[in-house]
PDB file of C-alpha atoms in Angstrom:
ATOM      1  CA  ALA A   1     -41.121  -0.821 -28.758  1.00 53.00           C
ATOM      2  CA  ALA A   2     -40.206   2.065 -31.017  1.00 56.00           C
ATOM      3  CA  GLY A   3     -36.617   2.181 -32.163  1.00 62.00           C
ATOM      4  CA  ILE A   4     -35.984  -1.559 -31.870  1.00 71.00           C
ATOM      5  CA  PRO A   5     -35.339  -3.176 -35.270  1.00 81.00           C
ATOM      6  CA  VAL A   6     -37.910  -5.763 -36.369  1.00 85.00           C
ATOM      7  CA  LYS A   7     -35.412  -8.635 -36.309  1.00 87.00           C
ATOM      8  CA  GLU A   8     -34.441  -7.764 -32.732  1.00 85.00           C
ATOM      9  CA  ARG A   9     -38.104  -7.497 -31.726  1.00 85.00           C
ATOM     10  CA  VAL A  10     -38.827 -10.969 -33.097  1.00 91.00           C
ATOM     11  CA  LYS A  11     -35.847 -12.367 -31.189  1.00 93.00           C
ATOM     12  CA  VAL A  12     -36.945 -10.704 -27.937  1.00 92.00           C
ATOM     13  CA  SER A  13     -40.530 -11.952 -28.245  1.00 90.00           C
ATOM     14  CA  GLN A  14     -39.241 -15.484 -28.916  1.00 94.00           C
ATOM     15  CA  ASN A  15     -37.060 -15.179 -25.805  1.00 95.00           C
ATOM     16  CA  TRP A  16     -40.110 -14.238 -23.678  1.00 94.00           C
ATOM     17  CA  ARG A  17     -42.073 -17.165 -25.103  1.00 92.00           C
ATOM     18  CA  HIS A  18     -39.288 -19.690 -24.489  1.00 93.00           C
ATOM     19  CA  GLY A  19     -38.102 -18.225 -21.189  1.00 93.00           C
ATOM     20  CA  ARG A  20     -34.623 -17.410 -22.513  1.00 95.00           C
ATOM     21  CA  CYS A  21     -33.147 -14.622 -20.424  1.00 94.00           C
ATOM     22  CA  ARG A  22     -30.202 -13.454 -18.388  1.00 93.00           C
ATOM     23  CA  ARG A  23     -30.971 -13.280 -14.671  1.00 93.00           C
ATOM     24  CA  GLU A  24     -29.304 -10.867 -12.330  1.00 92.00           C
ATOM     25  CA  THR A  25     -29.761  -9.815  -8.723  1.00 93.00           C
ATOM     26  CA  VAL A  26     -29.281  -6.056  -9.016  1.00 93.00           C
ATOM     27  CA  LEU A  27     -29.939  -4.898  -5.445  1.00 94.00           C
ATOM     28  CA  LYS A  28     -29.843  -6.610  -2.055  1.00 94.00           C
ATOM     29  CA  TRP A  29     -30.769  -5.366   1.403  1.00 92.00           C
ATOM     30  CA  LYS A  30     -30.102  -6.811   4.830  1.00 90.00           C
ATOM     31  CA  CYS A  31     -33.478  -7.204   6.510  1.00 90.00           C
ATOM     32  CA  ASN A  32     -36.607  -8.625   4.932  1.00 93.00           C
ATOM     33  CA  LEU A  33     -38.999  -5.993   3.554  1.00 94.00           C
ATOM     34  CA  MET A  34     -42.205  -5.931   1.527  1.00 95.00           C
ATOM     35  CA  PRO A  35     -41.026  -3.702  -1.330  1.00 97.00           C
ATOM     36  CA  TRP A  36     -43.182  -2.151  -4.036  1.00 98.00           C
ATOM     37  CA  MET A  37     -41.998  -0.578  -7.274  1.00 97.00           C
ATOM     38  CA  GLU A  38     -42.887   1.397 -10.376  1.00 97.00           C
ATOM     39  CA  LEU A  39     -41.085   1.732 -13.710  1.00 94.00           C
ATOM     40  CA  ASP A  40     -40.880   5.029 -15.518  1.00 91.00           C
ATOM     41  CA  GLY A  41     -38.816   5.035 -18.704  1.00 84.00           C
ATOM     42  CA  GLU A  42     -35.331   5.759 -17.398  1.00 90.00           C
ATOM     43  CA  TYR A  43     -35.960   5.070 -13.721  1.00 95.00           C
ATOM     44  CA  LEU A  44     -37.081   2.312 -11.407  1.00 96.00           C
ATOM     45  CA  TYR A  45     -38.701   3.472  -8.158  1.00 97.00           C
ATOM     46  CA  LEU A  46     -38.488   1.037  -5.258  1.00 97.00           C
ATOM     47  CA  SER A  47     -39.800   1.290  -1.720  1.00 97.00           C
ATOM     48  CA  GLN A  48     -37.381   0.112   0.955  1.00 95.00           C
ATOM     49  CA  ALA A  49     -38.773   0.425   4.490  1.00 95.00           C
ATOM     50  CA  GLU A  50     -40.037   4.012   4.971  1.00 96.00           C
ATOM     51  CA  ASN A  51     -38.367   5.485   1.854  1.00 97.00           C
ATOM     52  CA  ILE A  52     -38.893   5.318  -1.899  1.00 97.00           C
ATOM     53  CA  GLN A  53     -35.692   5.359  -3.929  1.00 97.00           C
ATOM     54  CA  ALA A  54     -35.233   6.217  -7.599  1.00 97.00           C
ATOM     55  CA  TYR A  55     -32.626   4.178  -9.473  1.00 96.00           C
ATOM     56  CA  ARG A  56     -31.509   5.103 -12.970  1.00 95.00           C
ATOM     57  CA  LEU A  57     -31.746   2.234 -15.462  1.00 93.00           C
ATOM     58  CA  CYS A  58     -28.566   1.711 -17.460  1.00 87.00           C
ATOM     59  CA  PRO A  59     -29.040   2.828 -21.075  1.00 78.00           C
ATOM     60  CA  ASP A  60     -27.551  -0.403 -22.477  1.00 71.00           C
ATOM     61  CA  GLY A  61     -30.172  -2.376 -20.561  1.00 66.00           C
ATOM     62  CA  ALA A  62     -27.561  -3.872 -18.239  1.00 66.00           C
ATOM     63  CA  GLY A  63     -29.443  -3.514 -14.978  1.00 81.00           C
ATOM     64  CA  LEU A  64     -29.500  -0.297 -12.962  1.00 90.00           C
ATOM     65  CA  GLN A  65     -27.132   2.041 -11.200  1.00 91.00           C
ATOM     66  CA  ARG A  66     -26.595   0.825  -7.631  1.00 90.00           C
ATOM     67  CA  HIS A  67     -26.871   4.228  -5.965  1.00 93.00           C
ATOM     68  CA  PRO A  68     -30.241   5.954  -5.894  1.00 95.00           C
ATOM     69  CA  GLN A  69     -30.506   9.265  -7.752  1.00 95.00           C
ATOM     70  CA  ALA A  70     -33.232  10.474  -5.410  1.00 95.00           C
ATOM     71  CA  ILE A  71     -34.838   9.408  -2.138  1.00 96.00           C
ATOM     72  CA  PHE A  72     -38.433  10.303  -1.250  1.00 96.00           C
ATOM     73  CA  SER A  73     -39.214  10.160   2.444  1.00 95.00           C
ATOM     74  CA  GLY A  74     -41.973  11.264   4.794  1.00 94.00           C
ATOM     75  CA  HIS A  75     -43.445   8.107   6.333  1.00 96.00           C
ATOM     76  CA  GLN A  76     -42.721   7.117   9.934  1.00 96.00           C
ATOM     77  CA  GLU A  77     -43.199   3.427   9.112  1.00 96.00           C
ATOM     78  CA  ASP A  78     -42.780   1.239   6.043  1.00 97.00           C
ATOM     79  CA  VAL A  79     -44.296   2.306   2.737  1.00 97.00           C
ATOM     80  CA  CYS A  80     -46.974  -0.307   1.932  1.00 97.00           C
ATOM     81  CA  ARG A  81     -47.713   0.733  -1.650  1.00 98.00           C
ATOM     82  CA  PHE A  82     -47.215   3.677  -3.939  1.00 98.00           C
ATOM     83  CA  VAL A  83     -48.111   4.799  -7.450  1.00 98.00           C
ATOM     84  CA  LEU A  84     -46.311   7.003  -9.909  1.00 97.00           C
ATOM     85  CA  VAL A  85     -48.605   9.189 -12.019  1.00 94.00           C
ATOM     86  CA  ASN A  86     -47.802  12.344 -14.019  1.00 88.00           C
ATOM     87  CA  SER A  87     -44.483  12.881 -12.209  1.00 91.00           C
ATOM     88  CA  HIS A  88     -46.117  12.554  -8.801  1.00 94.00           C
ATOM     89  CA  ILE A  89     -45.542   9.758  -6.302  1.00 96.00           C
ATOM     90  CA  VAL A  90     -48.434   8.965  -3.972  1.00 97.00           C
ATOM     91  CA  SER A  91     -47.648   6.513  -1.189  1.00 98.00           C
ATOM     92  CA  GLY A  92     -49.528   4.886   1.668  1.00 98.00           C
ATOM     93  CA  GLY A  93     -47.702   3.773   4.780  1.00 97.00           C
ATOM     94  CA  GLY A  94     -47.891   1.651   7.892  1.00 97.00           C
ATOM     95  CA  ASP A  95     -48.248   4.903   9.837  1.00 97.00           C
ATOM     96  CA  GLY A  96     -51.742   5.470   8.369  1.00 97.00           C
ATOM     97  CA  SER A  97     -50.641   8.467   6.339  1.00 97.00           C
ATOM     98  CA  ILE A  98     -50.558   9.317   2.642  1.00 96.00           C
ATOM     99  CA  VAL A  99     -47.623  11.249   1.203  1.00 96.00           C
ATOM    100  CA  LEU A 100     -47.583  13.024  -2.159  1.00 95.00           C
ATOM    101  CA  HIS A 101     -44.246  13.957  -3.747  1.00 95.00           C
ATOM    102  CA  LYS A 102     -43.579  15.881  -6.917  1.00 93.00           C
ATOM    103  CA  ILE A 103     -40.692  14.015  -8.535  1.00 93.00           C
ATOM    104  CA  HIS A 104     -38.912  17.077  -9.875  1.00 89.00           C
ATOM    105  CA  GLY A 105     -38.861  19.471  -6.982  1.00 82.00           C
ATOM    106  CA  SER A 106     -39.101  19.582  -3.234  1.00 81.00           C
ATOM    107  CA  TYR A 107     -42.911  19.878  -3.045  1.00 81.00           C
ATOM    108  CA  SER A 108     -44.570  17.270  -0.856  1.00 88.00           C
ATOM    109  CA  VAL A 109     -47.819  16.941   1.085  1.00 90.00           C
ATOM    110  CA  LYS A 110     -48.465  14.536   3.930  1.00 93.00           C
ATOM    111  CA  PHE A 111     -51.771  13.902   5.643  1.00 93.00           C
ATOM    112  CA  SER A 112     -53.162  11.445   8.143  1.00 94.00           C
ATOM    113  CA  ALA A 113     -55.539   9.213   6.204  1.00 95.00           C
ATOM    114  CA  HIS A 114     -56.502   6.087   8.158  1.00 97.00           C
ATOM    115  CA  GLU A 115     -56.446   4.754  11.699  1.00 96.00           C
ATOM    116  CA  GLN A 116     -54.354   1.758  10.646  1.00 97.00           C
ATOM    117  CA  GLU A 117     -51.901   1.075   7.840  1.00 97.00           C
ATOM    118  CA  VAL A 118     -52.738   2.240   4.325  1.00 98.00           C
ATOM    119  CA  ASN A 119     -52.343  -0.999   2.366  1.00 98.00           C
ATOM    120  CA  CYS A 120     -53.017   0.433  -1.080  1.00 98.00           C
ATOM    121  CA  VAL A 121     -53.411   3.693  -3.009  1.00 98.00           C
ATOM    122  CA  ASP A 122     -54.173   4.925  -6.507  1.00 98.00           C
ATOM    123  CA  PHE A 123     -54.071   8.401  -7.994  1.00 97.00           C
ATOM    124  CA  GLN A 124     -55.769   9.678 -11.161  1.00 94.00           C
ATOM    125  CA  GLY A 125     -57.400  12.883 -12.300  1.00 90.00           C
ATOM    126  CA  GLY A 126     -56.692  14.881  -9.150  1.00 91.00           C
ATOM    127  CA  LEU A 127     -58.163  12.236  -6.838  1.00 95.00           C
ATOM    128  CA  ILE A 128     -56.506   9.711  -4.548  1.00 96.00           C
ATOM    129  CA  VAL A 129     -58.206   6.511  -3.406  1.00 98.00           C
ATOM    130  CA  SER A 130     -56.811   4.596  -0.461  1.00 98.00           C
ATOM    131  CA  GLY A 131     -57.616   1.321   1.256  1.00 98.00           C
ATOM    132  CA  SER A 132     -56.666   0.318   4.763  1.00 98.00           C
ATOM    133  CA  ARG A 133     -56.536  -2.366   7.370  1.00 97.00           C
ATOM    134  CA  ASP A 134     -59.152  -0.257   9.211  1.00 97.00           C
ATOM    135  CA  ARG A 135     -61.776  -1.721   6.796  1.00 97.00           C
ATOM    136  CA  THR A 136     -62.453   1.495   4.913  1.00 98.00           C
ATOM    137  CA  ALA A 137     -61.619   2.876   1.509  1.00 98.00           C
ATOM    138  CA  LYS A 138     -61.442   6.645   1.121  1.00 98.00           C
ATOM    139  CA  VAL A 139     -61.521   9.151  -1.728  1.00 97.00           C
ATOM    140  CA  TRP A 140     -59.336  12.255  -1.329  1.00 96.00           C
ATOM    141  CA  SER A 141     -59.232  15.534  -3.209  1.00 92.00           C
ATOM    142  CA  LEU A 142     -55.958  16.974  -4.388  1.00 85.00           C
ATOM    143  CA  SER A 143     -57.369  20.058  -6.063  1.00 79.00           C
ATOM    144  CA  ALA A 144     -55.885  23.421  -5.085  1.00 73.00           C
ATOM    145  CA  GLY A 145     -56.924  24.480  -1.611  1.00 77.00           C
ATOM    146  CA  ARG A 146     -58.532  21.109  -0.853  1.00 78.00           C
ATOM    147  CA  ALA A 147     -55.450  18.896  -0.757  1.00 77.00           C
ATOM    148  CA  GLY A 148     -55.983  16.048   1.656  1.00 83.00           C
ATOM    149  CA  GLN A 149     -59.703  16.643   2.084  1.00 91.00           C
ATOM    150  CA  CYS A 150     -61.650  13.379   2.395  1.00 95.00           C
ATOM    151  CA  LEU A 151     -64.575  13.321  -0.057  1.00 95.00           C
ATOM    152  CA  HIS A 152     -65.963   9.859   0.763  1.00 96.00           C
ATOM    153  CA  THR A 153     -65.420   7.071   3.249  1.00 97.00           C
ATOM    154  CA  VAL A 154     -66.565   3.650   2.092  1.00 97.00           C
ATOM    155  CA  GLN A 155     -67.204   0.959   4.715  1.00 97.00           C
ATOM    156  CA  THR A 156     -65.801  -2.239   3.197  1.00 97.00           C
ATOM    157  CA  GLU A 157     -66.307  -4.474   6.288  1.00 96.00           C
ATOM    158  CA  ASP A 158     -62.919  -5.993   5.460  1.00 96.00           C
ATOM    159  CA  ARG A 159     -59.278  -5.089   5.213  1.00 97.00           C
ATOM    160  CA  VAL A 160     -58.607  -3.507   1.790  1.00 98.00           C
ATOM    161  CA  TRP A 161     -55.578  -5.122   0.126  1.00 98.00           C
ATOM    162  CA  SER A 162     -55.734  -3.565  -3.345  1.00 98.00           C
ATOM    163  CA  ILE A 163     -57.388  -0.626  -5.082  1.00 98.00           C
ATOM    164  CA  ALA A 164     -57.484   0.909  -8.568  1.00 98.00           C
ATOM    165  CA  ILE A 165     -59.253   3.799 -10.266  1.00 98.00           C
ATOM    166  CA  SER A 166     -60.917   2.973 -13.587  1.00 97.00           C
ATOM    167  CA  PRO A 167     -59.271   4.625 -16.630  1.00 96.00           C
ATOM    168  CA  LEU A 168     -62.552   6.504 -17.231  1.00 95.00           C
ATOM    169  CA  LEU A 169     -62.165   8.125 -13.780  1.00 95.00           C
ATOM    170  CA  SER A 170     -65.796   7.348 -12.949  1.00 96.00           C
ATOM    171  CA  SER A 171     -65.351   4.450 -10.522  1.00 97.00           C
ATOM    172  CA  PHE A 172     -62.782   2.481  -8.539  1.00 98.00           C
ATOM    173  CA  VAL A 173     -62.384  -1.149  -7.549  1.00 98.00           C
ATOM    174  CA  THR A 174     -61.423  -2.517  -4.135  1.00 98.00           C
ATOM    175  CA  GLY A 175     -59.885  -5.922  -3.483  1.00 98.00           C
ATOM    176  CA  THR A 176     -60.600  -6.961   0.102  1.00 98.00           C
ATOM    177  CA  ALA A 177     -59.772  -9.812   2.472  1.00 97.00           C
ATOM    178  CA  CYS A 178     -63.026 -11.769   1.967  1.00 95.00           C
ATOM    179  CA  CYS A 179     -63.459 -12.451   5.683  1.00 95.00           C
ATOM    180  CA  GLY A 180     -66.188 -10.076   6.873  1.00 90.00           C
ATOM    181  CA  HIS A 181     -67.845  -9.547   3.470  1.00 90.00           C
ATOM    182  CA  THR A 182     -68.484 -12.321   0.940  1.00 90.00           C
ATOM    183  CA  SER A 183     -67.461 -10.302  -2.110  1.00 94.00           C
ATOM    184  CA  PRO A 184     -63.749  -9.423  -2.262  1.00 97.00           C
ATOM    185  CA  LEU A 185     -64.062  -7.426  -5.518  1.00 98.00           C
ATOM    186  CA  ARG A 186     -66.375  -4.424  -5.519  1.00 98.00           C
ATOM    187  CA  ILE A 187     -66.714  -1.393  -7.768  1.00 97.00           C
ATOM    188  CA  TRP A 188     -67.678   1.977  -6.287  1.00 98.00           C
ATOM    189  CA  ASP A 189     -68.791   5.265  -7.820  1.00 97.00           C
ATOM    190  CA  LEU A 190     -65.972   7.784  -7.526  1.00 96.00           C
ATOM    191  CA  GLU A 191     -68.274  10.790  -7.302  1.00 94.00           C
ATOM    192  CA  SER A 192     -70.805   9.489  -4.753  1.00 95.00           C
ATOM    193  CA  GLY A 193     -68.918   6.684  -3.008  1.00 96.00           C
ATOM    194  CA  GLN A 194     -71.902   4.374  -3.616  1.00 97.00           C
ATOM    195  CA  LEU A 195     -71.490   0.673  -4.384  1.00 97.00           C
ATOM    196  CA  LEU A 196     -72.051   0.044  -8.098  1.00 97.00           C
ATOM    197  CA  THR A 197     -71.479  -3.696  -8.388  1.00 96.00           C
ATOM    198  CA  CYS A 198     -69.798  -6.776  -6.954  1.00 97.00           C
ATOM    199  CA  LEU A 199     -67.685  -8.975  -9.215  1.00 97.00           C
ATOM    200  CA  GLY A 200     -68.076 -12.738  -9.006  1.00 95.00           C
ATOM    201  CA  THR A 201     -69.994 -15.024  -6.654  1.00 92.00           C
ATOM    202  CA  ASP A 202     -69.221 -17.989  -4.377  1.00 88.00           C
ATOM    203  CA  PHE A 203     -65.796 -16.912  -3.142  1.00 93.00           C
ATOM    204  CA  HIS A 204     -64.395 -19.020  -0.316  1.00 93.00           C
ATOM    205  CA  ARG A 205     -63.773 -17.264   2.960  1.00 94.00           C
ATOM    206  CA  GLY A 206     -60.281 -15.792   2.940  1.00 93.00           C
ATOM    207  CA  ALA A 207     -60.091 -15.555  -0.868  1.00 94.00           C
ATOM    208  CA  GLY A 208     -58.671 -12.060  -0.516  1.00 96.00           C
ATOM    209  CA  VAL A 209     -57.672 -10.065  -3.603  1.00 98.00           C
ATOM    210  CA  LEU A 210     -54.078  -8.836  -3.302  1.00 98.00           C
ATOM    211  CA  ASP A 211     -53.669  -7.055  -6.650  1.00 98.00           C
ATOM    212  CA  VAL A 212     -55.933  -5.587  -9.330  1.00 98.00           C
ATOM    213  CA  PHE A 213     -55.008  -4.137 -12.717  1.00 98.00           C
ATOM    214  CA  TYR A 214     -57.219  -2.277 -15.214  1.00 98.00           C
ATOM    215  CA  GLU A 215     -56.334  -2.937 -18.849  1.00 97.00           C
ATOM    216  CA  THR A 216     -59.215  -0.838 -20.175  1.00 97.00           C
ATOM    217  CA  PRO A 217     -62.268   0.726 -18.485  1.00 96.00           C
ATOM    218  CA  SER A 218     -64.114  -2.588 -18.851  1.00 96.00           C
ATOM    219  CA  LEU A 219     -61.299  -5.173 -18.617  1.00 97.00           C
ATOM    220  CA  LEU A 220     -59.788  -5.939 -15.246  1.00 97.00           C
ATOM    221  CA  LEU A 221     -57.339  -8.517 -13.897  1.00 98.00           C
ATOM    222  CA  SER A 222     -57.314  -9.728 -10.280  1.00 98.00           C
ATOM    223  CA  CYS A 223     -55.294 -12.200  -8.225  1.00 98.00           C
ATOM    224  CA  GLY A 224     -54.927 -13.193  -4.611  1.00 97.00           C
ATOM    225  CA  TYR A 225     -55.026 -15.827  -1.909  1.00 96.00           C
ATOM    226  CA  ASP A 226     -57.197 -18.329  -3.767  1.00 94.00           C
ATOM    227  CA  THR A 227     -54.407 -18.964  -6.344  1.00 96.00           C
ATOM    228  CA  TYR A 228     -56.387 -17.799  -9.393  1.00 97.00           C
ATOM    229  CA  ILE A 229     -55.768 -15.049 -11.916  1.00 98.00           C
ATOM    230  CA  ARG A 230     -59.160 -13.789 -13.095  1.00 97.00           C
ATOM    231  CA  TYR A 231     -59.952 -11.699 -16.143  1.00 98.00           C
ATOM    232  CA  TRP A 232     -63.171  -9.699 -15.864  1.00 98.00           C
ATOM    233  CA  ASP A 233     -65.105  -8.028 -18.656  1.00 97.00           C
ATOM    234  CA  ILE A 234     -67.584  -5.746 -16.913  1.00 95.00           C
ATOM    235  CA  ARG A 235     -69.559  -5.299 -20.177  1.00 94.00           C
ATOM    236  CA  THR A 236     -70.440  -8.984 -20.468  1.00 93.00           C
ATOM    237  CA  SER A 237     -70.864 -10.155 -16.874  1.00 93.00           C
ATOM    238  CA  THR A 238     -70.174  -9.086 -13.329  1.00 94.00           C
ATOM    239  CA  ARG A 239     -71.099 -12.530 -11.995  1.00 95.00           C
ATOM    240  CA  LYS A 240     -68.547 -14.587 -13.919  1.00 96.00           C
ATOM    241  CA  CYS A 241     -65.056 -13.757 -15.091  1.00 96.00           C
ATOM    242  CA  VAL A 242     -64.382 -14.313 -18.797  1.00 96.00           C
ATOM    243  CA  GLN A 243     -61.189 -16.298 -18.162  1.00 96.00           C
ATOM    244  CA  GLU A 244     -59.261 -17.702 -15.235  1.00 96.00           C
ATOM    245  CA  TRP A 245     -55.877 -19.312 -14.767  1.00 97.00           C
ATOM    246  CA  GLU A 246     -54.872 -21.390 -11.760  1.00 96.00           C
ATOM    247  CA  GLU A 247     -51.425 -21.146 -10.176  1.00 95.00           C
ATOM    248  CA  PRO A 248     -50.198 -24.735 -10.664  1.00 93.00           C
ATOM    249  CA  HIS A 249     -48.492 -25.108  -7.268  1.00 92.00           C
ATOM    250  CA  ASP A 250     -51.420 -23.834  -5.251  1.00 92.00           C
ATOM    251  CA  SER A 251     -49.590 -20.689  -4.094  1.00 95.00           C
ATOM    252  CA  ALA A 252     -51.258 -17.392  -3.319  1.00 97.00           C
ATOM    253  CA  LEU A 253     -50.599 -14.767  -5.998  1.00 97.00           C
ATOM    254  CA  TYR A 254     -49.245 -11.491  -4.633  1.00 98.00           C
ATOM    255  CA  CYS A 255     -49.022  -9.372  -7.771  1.00 98.00           C
ATOM    256  CA  ILE A 256     -50.015  -9.229 -11.398  1.00 98.00           C
ATOM    257  CA  ARG A 257     -49.325  -7.146 -14.496  1.00 98.00           C
ATOM    258  CA  SER A 258     -50.161  -7.414 -18.170  1.00 97.00           C
ATOM    259  CA  ASP A 259     -48.879  -5.825 -21.370  1.00 95.00           C
ATOM    260  CA  LYS A 260     -52.556  -4.998 -22.167  1.00 95.00           C
ATOM    261  CA  ASN A 261     -52.231  -7.481 -25.013  1.00 94.00           C
ATOM    262  CA  HIS A 262     -51.711 -11.256 -24.646  1.00 94.00           C
ATOM    263  CA  MET A 263     -49.122 -11.504 -21.889  1.00 96.00           C
ATOM    264  CA  ILE A 264     -49.644 -11.626 -18.121  1.00 97.00           C
ATOM    265  CA  ALA A 265     -46.937 -11.905 -15.463  1.00 98.00           C
ATOM    266  CA  SER A 266     -47.755 -13.060 -11.923  1.00 98.00           C
ATOM    267  CA  GLY A 267     -45.737 -13.278  -8.705  1.00 97.00           C
ATOM    268  CA  SER A 268     -46.308 -16.126  -6.227  1.00 97.00           C
ATOM    269  CA  SER A 269     -46.026 -16.371  -2.458  1.00 95.00           C
ATOM    270  CA  TYR A 270     -43.325 -19.091  -2.391  1.00 92.00           C
ATOM    271  CA  TYR A 271     -39.756 -19.342  -3.711  1.00 91.00           C
ATOM    272  CA  GLY A 272     -39.972 -16.104  -5.667  1.00 94.00           C
ATOM    273  CA  VAL A 273     -41.839 -17.761  -8.519  1.00 96.00           C
ATOM    274  CA  VAL A 274     -42.651 -15.481 -11.457  1.00 97.00           C
ATOM    275  CA  ARG A 275     -44.897 -16.944 -14.138  1.00 97.00           C
ATOM    276  CA  LEU A 276     -45.621 -15.735 -17.642  1.00 97.00           C
ATOM    277  CA  TRP A 277     -49.042 -16.509 -19.108  1.00 97.00           C
ATOM    278  CA  ASP A 278     -50.508 -16.158 -22.584  1.00 96.00           C
ATOM    279  CA  LYS A 279     -54.211 -15.270 -22.450  1.00 96.00           C
ATOM    280  CA  ARG A 280     -54.826 -17.559 -25.437  1.00 96.00           C
ATOM    281  CA  GLN A 281     -53.607 -20.595 -23.473  1.00 95.00           C
ATOM    282  CA  THR A 282     -54.804 -22.224 -20.285  1.00 93.00           C
ATOM    283  CA  ARG A 283     -51.429 -23.332 -18.944  1.00 93.00           C
ATOM    284  CA  CYS A 284     -48.586 -21.091 -17.921  1.00 94.00           C
ATOM    285  CA  LEU A 285     -45.984 -20.345 -20.602  1.00 94.00           C
ATOM    286  CA  GLN A 286     -42.896 -20.066 -18.401  1.00 95.00           C
ATOM    287  CA  SER A 287     -41.903 -19.956 -14.757  1.00 96.00           C
ATOM    288  CA  PHE A 288     -38.789 -18.615 -13.048  1.00 96.00           C
ATOM    289  CA  HIS A 289     -37.733 -19.482  -9.488  1.00 94.00           C
ATOM    290  CA  LEU A 290     -35.892 -16.441  -8.169  1.00 94.00           C
ATOM    291  CA  SER A 291     -35.418 -17.288  -4.488  1.00 83.00           C
ATOM    292  CA  SER A 292     -34.020 -20.582  -3.388  1.00 71.00           C
ATOM    293  CA  PRO A 293     -33.165 -22.187  -1.035  1.00 74.00           C
ATOM    294  CA  THR A 294     -34.941 -19.598   1.129  1.00 79.00           C
ATOM    295  CA  SER A 295     -38.498 -18.819   0.183  1.00 89.00           C
ATOM    296  CA  SER A 296     -39.819 -15.324  -0.471  1.00 93.00           C
ATOM    297  CA  PRO A 297     -42.982 -13.993  -2.051  1.00 95.00           C
ATOM    298  CA  VAL A 298     -42.731 -11.845  -5.155  1.00 97.00           C
ATOM    299  CA  TYR A 299     -44.189  -8.683  -3.634  1.00 97.00           C
ATOM    300  CA  CYS A 300     -44.199  -6.687  -6.846  1.00 98.00           C
ATOM    301  CA  LEU A 301     -43.249  -7.102 -10.490  1.00 97.00           C
ATOM    302  CA  ARG A 302     -43.027  -4.765 -13.470  1.00 97.00           C
ATOM    303  CA  PHE A 303     -41.851  -5.297 -17.018  1.00 94.00           C
ATOM    304  CA  SER A 304     -40.871  -3.403 -20.134  1.00 92.00           C
ATOM    305  CA  THR A 305     -40.631  -4.856 -23.652  1.00 91.00           C
ATOM    306  CA  THR A 306     -37.206  -6.316 -22.841  1.00 92.00           C
ATOM    307  CA  HIS A 307     -36.871  -6.687 -19.050  1.00 93.00           C
ATOM    308  CA  LEU A 308     -38.836  -7.991 -16.087  1.00 96.00           C
ATOM    309  CA  TYR A 309     -38.147  -6.707 -12.553  1.00 96.00           C
ATOM    310  CA  ALA A 310     -39.239  -8.654  -9.465  1.00 97.00           C
ATOM    311  CA  ALA A 311     -39.028  -7.354  -5.888  1.00 97.00           C
ATOM    312  CA  LEU A 312     -38.607 -10.056  -3.234  1.00 96.00           C
ATOM    313  CA  ALA A 313     -38.149  -9.829   0.534  1.00 95.00           C
ATOM    314  CA  SER A 314     -34.415  -9.134   0.399  1.00 94.00           C
ATOM    315  CA  ALA A 315     -33.470  -8.450  -3.209  1.00 95.00           C
ATOM    316  CA  LEU A 316     -34.468  -7.009  -6.566  1.00 96.00           C
ATOM    317  CA  HIS A 317     -34.065  -9.391  -9.490  1.00 95.00           C
ATOM    318  CA  VAL A 318     -34.079  -8.572 -13.185  1.00 94.00           C
ATOM    319  CA  LEU A 319     -34.677 -10.885 -16.136  1.00 95.00           C
ATOM    320  CA  ASP A 320     -33.166  -9.584 -19.370  1.00 94.00           C
ATOM    321  CA  PHE A 321     -34.860 -11.000 -22.476  1.00 94.00           C
ATOM    322  CA  THR A 322     -32.508  -9.354 -24.981  1.00 90.00           C
ATOM    323  CA  ALA A 323     -29.874 -11.972 -24.155  1.00 78.00           C
TER     324      ALA A 323
END
């Protein structure tokens, strides 16, 4: 990170490697939710039930301010997922609608998108892609005068759990439940809506993909119910991933992120377990148990060079690696 002295950077990277950090529960809420979040420099955006709240991060790195600076609303039911791109928030909700907010300003657009909940969304280059429990993925225009117009409907034959647009803006990937269709990871052409390729073979029934993350246009990470993190290089093979890591306690993996270099963080379905992985090693580097004695999945995690944030069913936890 720019502005951090070299000595400090070395210390912080050693702390990540050895799992040395200060843990803090920075927010709690009363009823169990399935929160999602995004980090944006000075702010952390967190969905709580039907709203998305913006919390200012403290400049000294000591957690975040407890009162939200802004609240983005519009859904009638819980927000399932949202993305933050170019000062816009695009969210999908349990009410089947998609809401677009401009962060600075009162502008917002809401449109009915799916017959059942919108489990996942992505937004790039003036297009939104959404995936739903109704077993479709859709491509939406946001260009002037066509906002909320559906360009393509893709029949996935399965609930869509995760979705991401390729950085080249030419295709998008869907992660589905792997119940009705044997391939849970498929790549579609953004312009035509046609299927381009399926990733992997021989998935067990129910090996649904809960999160996907593009590092580059050809490198993609996926995780889900079958307890594996998989690293795909579309240039070399669509049939086999180039690397895979197994969650040691046989838990489903709800979310995944990487620093686009060597480090991967994953969130498990039990006891709020966050694991750090080094792509150059087969075993996990570190693990942190954030919810005991009660068990909660890690629904979402994000990290900066110095902090890792994990959203569980009833609290937001932060790990501070500058300690």
